[in-house]
GROMACS .gro file of C-alpha atoms in nm:
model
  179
    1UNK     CA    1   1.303  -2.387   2.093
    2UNK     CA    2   1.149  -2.048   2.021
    3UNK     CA    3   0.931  -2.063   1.707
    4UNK     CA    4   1.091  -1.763   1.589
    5UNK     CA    5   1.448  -1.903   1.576
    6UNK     CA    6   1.368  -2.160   1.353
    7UNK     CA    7   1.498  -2.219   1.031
    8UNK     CA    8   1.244  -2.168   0.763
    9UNK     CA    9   1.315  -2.542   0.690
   10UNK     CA   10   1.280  -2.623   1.098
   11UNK     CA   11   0.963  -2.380   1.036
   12UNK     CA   12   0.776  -2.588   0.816
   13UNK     CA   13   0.855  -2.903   0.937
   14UNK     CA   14   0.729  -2.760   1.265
   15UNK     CA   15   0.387  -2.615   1.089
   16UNK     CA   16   0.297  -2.981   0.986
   17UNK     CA   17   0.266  -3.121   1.303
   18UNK     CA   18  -0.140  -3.166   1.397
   19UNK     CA   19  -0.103  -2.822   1.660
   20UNK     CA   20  -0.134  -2.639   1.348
   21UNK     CA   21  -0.427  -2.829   1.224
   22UNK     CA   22  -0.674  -2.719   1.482
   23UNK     CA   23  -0.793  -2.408   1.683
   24UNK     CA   24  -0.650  -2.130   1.726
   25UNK     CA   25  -0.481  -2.193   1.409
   26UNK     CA   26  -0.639  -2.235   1.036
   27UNK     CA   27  -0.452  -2.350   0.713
   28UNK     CA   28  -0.597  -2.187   0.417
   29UNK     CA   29  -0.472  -2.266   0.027
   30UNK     CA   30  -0.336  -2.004  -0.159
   31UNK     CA   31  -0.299  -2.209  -0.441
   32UNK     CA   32   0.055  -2.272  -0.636
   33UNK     CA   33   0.130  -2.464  -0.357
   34UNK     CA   34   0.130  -2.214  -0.074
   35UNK     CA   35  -0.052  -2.217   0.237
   36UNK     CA   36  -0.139  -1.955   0.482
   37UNK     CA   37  -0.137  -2.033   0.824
   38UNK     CA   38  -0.350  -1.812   1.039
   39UNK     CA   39  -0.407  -1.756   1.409
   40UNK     CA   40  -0.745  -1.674   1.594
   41UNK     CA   41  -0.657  -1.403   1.814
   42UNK     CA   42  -0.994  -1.083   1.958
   43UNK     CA   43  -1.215  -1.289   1.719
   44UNK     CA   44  -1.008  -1.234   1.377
   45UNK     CA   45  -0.837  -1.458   1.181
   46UNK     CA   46  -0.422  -1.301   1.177
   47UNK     CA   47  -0.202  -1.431   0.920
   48UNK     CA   48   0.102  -1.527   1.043
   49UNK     CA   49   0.295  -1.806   0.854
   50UNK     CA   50   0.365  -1.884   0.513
   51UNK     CA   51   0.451  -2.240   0.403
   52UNK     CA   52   0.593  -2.337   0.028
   53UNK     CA   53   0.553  -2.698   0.002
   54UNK     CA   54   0.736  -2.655  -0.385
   55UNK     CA   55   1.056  -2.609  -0.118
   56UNK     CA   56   0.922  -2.729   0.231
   57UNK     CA   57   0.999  -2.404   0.393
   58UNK     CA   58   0.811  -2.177   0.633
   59UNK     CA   59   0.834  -1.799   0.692
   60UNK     CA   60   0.683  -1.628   0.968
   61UNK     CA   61   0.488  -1.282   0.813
   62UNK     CA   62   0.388  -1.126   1.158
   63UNK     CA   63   0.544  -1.159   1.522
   64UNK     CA   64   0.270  -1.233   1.810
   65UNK     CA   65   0.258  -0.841   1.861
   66UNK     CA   66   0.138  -0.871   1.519
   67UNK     CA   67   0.445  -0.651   1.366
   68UNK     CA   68   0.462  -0.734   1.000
   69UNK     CA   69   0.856  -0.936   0.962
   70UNK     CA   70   0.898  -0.895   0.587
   71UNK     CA   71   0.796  -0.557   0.511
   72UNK     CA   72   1.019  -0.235   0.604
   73UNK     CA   73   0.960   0.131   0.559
   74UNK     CA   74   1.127   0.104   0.211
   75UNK     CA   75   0.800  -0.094   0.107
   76UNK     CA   76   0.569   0.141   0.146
   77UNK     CA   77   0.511   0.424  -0.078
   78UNK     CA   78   0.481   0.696   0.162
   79UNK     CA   79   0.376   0.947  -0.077
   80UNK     CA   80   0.111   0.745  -0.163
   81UNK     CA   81  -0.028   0.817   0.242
   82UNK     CA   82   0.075   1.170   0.258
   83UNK     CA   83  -0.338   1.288   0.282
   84UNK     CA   84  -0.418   1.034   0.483
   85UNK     CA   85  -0.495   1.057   0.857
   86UNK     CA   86  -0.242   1.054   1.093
   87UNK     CA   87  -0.391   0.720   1.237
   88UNK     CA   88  -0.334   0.522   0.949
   89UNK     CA   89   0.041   0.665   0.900
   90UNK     CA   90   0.129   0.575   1.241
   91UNK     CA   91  -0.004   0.164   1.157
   92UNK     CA   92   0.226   0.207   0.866
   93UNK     CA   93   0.507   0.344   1.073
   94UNK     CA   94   0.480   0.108   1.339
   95UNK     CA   95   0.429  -0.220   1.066
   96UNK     CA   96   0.103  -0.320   1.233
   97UNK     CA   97  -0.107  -0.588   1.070
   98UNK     CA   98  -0.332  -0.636   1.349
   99UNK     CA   99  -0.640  -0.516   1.158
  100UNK     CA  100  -0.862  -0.728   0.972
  101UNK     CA  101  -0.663  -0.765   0.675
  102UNK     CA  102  -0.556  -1.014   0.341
  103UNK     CA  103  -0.344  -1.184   0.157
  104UNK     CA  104  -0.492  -1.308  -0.168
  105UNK     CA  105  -0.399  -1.554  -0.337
  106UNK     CA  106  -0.094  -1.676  -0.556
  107UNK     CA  107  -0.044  -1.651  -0.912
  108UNK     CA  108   0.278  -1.679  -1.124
  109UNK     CA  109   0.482  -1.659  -0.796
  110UNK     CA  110   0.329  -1.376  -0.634
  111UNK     CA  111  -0.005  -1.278  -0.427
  112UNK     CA  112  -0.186  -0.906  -0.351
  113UNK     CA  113  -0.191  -0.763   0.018
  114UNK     CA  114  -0.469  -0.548   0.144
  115UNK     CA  115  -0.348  -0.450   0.493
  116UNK     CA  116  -0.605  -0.216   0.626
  117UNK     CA  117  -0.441   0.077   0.842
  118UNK     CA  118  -0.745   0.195   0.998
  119UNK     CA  119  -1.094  -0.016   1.055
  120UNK     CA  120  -1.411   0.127   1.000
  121UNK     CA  121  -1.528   0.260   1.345
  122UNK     CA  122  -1.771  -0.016   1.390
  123UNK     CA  123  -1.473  -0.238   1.479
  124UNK     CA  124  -1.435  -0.091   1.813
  125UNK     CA  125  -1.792  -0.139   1.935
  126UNK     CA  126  -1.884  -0.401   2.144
  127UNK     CA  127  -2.186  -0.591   2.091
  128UNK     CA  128  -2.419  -0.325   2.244
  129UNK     CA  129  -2.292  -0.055   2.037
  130UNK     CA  130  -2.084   0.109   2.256
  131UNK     CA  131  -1.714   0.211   2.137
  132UNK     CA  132  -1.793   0.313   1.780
  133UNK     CA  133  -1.594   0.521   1.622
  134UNK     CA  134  -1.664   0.757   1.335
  135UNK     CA  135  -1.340   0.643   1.147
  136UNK     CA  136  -1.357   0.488   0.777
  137UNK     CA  137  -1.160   0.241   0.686
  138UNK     CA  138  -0.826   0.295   0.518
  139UNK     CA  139  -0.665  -0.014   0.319
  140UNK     CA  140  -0.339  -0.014   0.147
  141UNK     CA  141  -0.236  -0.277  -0.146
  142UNK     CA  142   0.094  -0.443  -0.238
  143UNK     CA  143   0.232  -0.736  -0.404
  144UNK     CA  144   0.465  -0.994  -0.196
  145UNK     CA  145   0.662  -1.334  -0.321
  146UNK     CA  146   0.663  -1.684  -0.164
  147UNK     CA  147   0.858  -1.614   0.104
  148UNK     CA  148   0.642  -1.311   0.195
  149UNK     CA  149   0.881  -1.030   0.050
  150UNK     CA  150   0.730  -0.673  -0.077
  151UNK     CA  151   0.774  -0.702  -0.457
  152UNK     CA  152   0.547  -0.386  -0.520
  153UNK     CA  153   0.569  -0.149  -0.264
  154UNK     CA  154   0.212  -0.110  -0.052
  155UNK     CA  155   0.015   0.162  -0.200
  156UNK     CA  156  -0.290   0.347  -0.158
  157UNK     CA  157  -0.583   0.274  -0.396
  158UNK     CA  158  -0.919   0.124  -0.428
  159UNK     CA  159  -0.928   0.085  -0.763
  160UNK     CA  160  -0.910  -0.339  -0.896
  161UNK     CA  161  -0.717  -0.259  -1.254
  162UNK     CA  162  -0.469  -0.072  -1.056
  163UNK     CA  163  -0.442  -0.365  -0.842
  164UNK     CA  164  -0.422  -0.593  -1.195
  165UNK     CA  165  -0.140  -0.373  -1.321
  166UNK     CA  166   0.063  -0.419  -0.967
  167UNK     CA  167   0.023  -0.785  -1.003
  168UNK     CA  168   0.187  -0.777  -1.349
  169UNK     CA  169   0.438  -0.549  -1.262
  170UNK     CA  170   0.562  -0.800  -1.013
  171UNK     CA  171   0.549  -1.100  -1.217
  172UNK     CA  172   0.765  -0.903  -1.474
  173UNK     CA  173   0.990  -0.791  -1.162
  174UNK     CA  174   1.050  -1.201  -1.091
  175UNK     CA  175   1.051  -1.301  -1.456
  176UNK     CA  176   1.359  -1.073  -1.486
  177UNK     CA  177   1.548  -1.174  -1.160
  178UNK     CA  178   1.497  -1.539  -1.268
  179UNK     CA  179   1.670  -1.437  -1.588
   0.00000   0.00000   0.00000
C-alpha cells in the first residue's frame, strides 16, 4: 500500500519498522515526544514525517516532490512577501520545501518553521564553483502543532523576539481551543 494512503495510525506503525532507522532516512527528537523523520535526498536532509508517540500517529509534512501537505495559501501571510523577489513568492505559491530548511523543536505543543524560499546562491554551485548564483537567501517563519498544522501563519522576519512572541501566540491559540 501507498505510504501516502495510510492512516496516520497505519503511518506510524509503518515509521517504526527498522527501514526508517537507517539511510536515506534519519529520526531526530523534537522533544515532547515528537520525532522528525527526515529523508536524504541532493545531499540535504528533507523533513518529511512527523510521529507523536503521546498518540502513536504519523503525519506526512511533504510529498516526495517535496510539496509541503499541511500548509495552504491561507498560512502564509502574503503581505508579509509583498517586497520580496519574485523567486521566493513563486516557492511560496507553489508550497515548496525543497530548500534547506527547519523545524525546531517542540514546546508546550507547538514548534517554529524556518522554510527558506530562496538559498543563498552558493547552493547552486557545484564543487568547482561553477553555478553560483548571486541570490541571498530568503527564510520565512511560522509556528505548526503536532500534527504539523500552521498555527501562526509563515511570516517574514529575521528577528528571534519576533519569533518568541509567535511561539506564545500559538501556545495561547491551543490553550484556548483546549478550553
Amino acid at each position: 500500500m501507498d505510504i501516502c494512503q495510510l492512516t496516520p495510525e497505519q503511518l506510524y506503525q509503518r515509521l517504526c519498522e527498522s527501514e526508517f532507522n537507517t539511510w536515506p532516512y534519519e529520526k531526530r527528537n523534537l522533544g515532547e515526544e515528537m520525532t522528525l523523520v527526515k529523508i536524504s535526498s541532493c545531499g540535504y536532509w528533507r523533513s518529511m514525517f512527523f510521529m507523536d508517540h503521546r498518540v502513536q500517529r504519523a503525519f506526512i509534512f511533504i510529498d516526495p516532490h517535496f510539496r509541503l501537505l499541511t500548509v495552504n495559501q491561507e498560512d502564509i501571510n502574503w503581505e508579509s512577501l509583498e517586497k520580496l523577489p519574485q523567486k521566493a513568492k513563486e516557492t511560496a505559491t507553489e508550497l515548496y520545501f525543497g530548500y534547506p530548511s527547519f523545524i525546531y523543536s517542540f514546546n508546550q505543543g507547538v514548534a517554529l518553521v524556518c522554510w527558506q524560499l530562496v538559498p543563498d546562491g552558493r547552493y547552486y554551485m557545484d564543487e568547482d564553483g561553477y553555478g553560483m548564483e548571486d541570490d541571498d537567501e530568503v527564510n520565512i517563519y511560522g509556528v505548526i502543532d503536532r500534527t504539523g498544522k500552521v498555527i501562526v501563519p509563515f511570516r517574514l522576519t529575521n528577528d528571534s523576539s519576533e519569533h518568541q512572541l509567535m511561539l506564545q501566540e500559538a501556545i495561547q491559540i491551543l490553550q484556548a481551543r483546549d478550553r
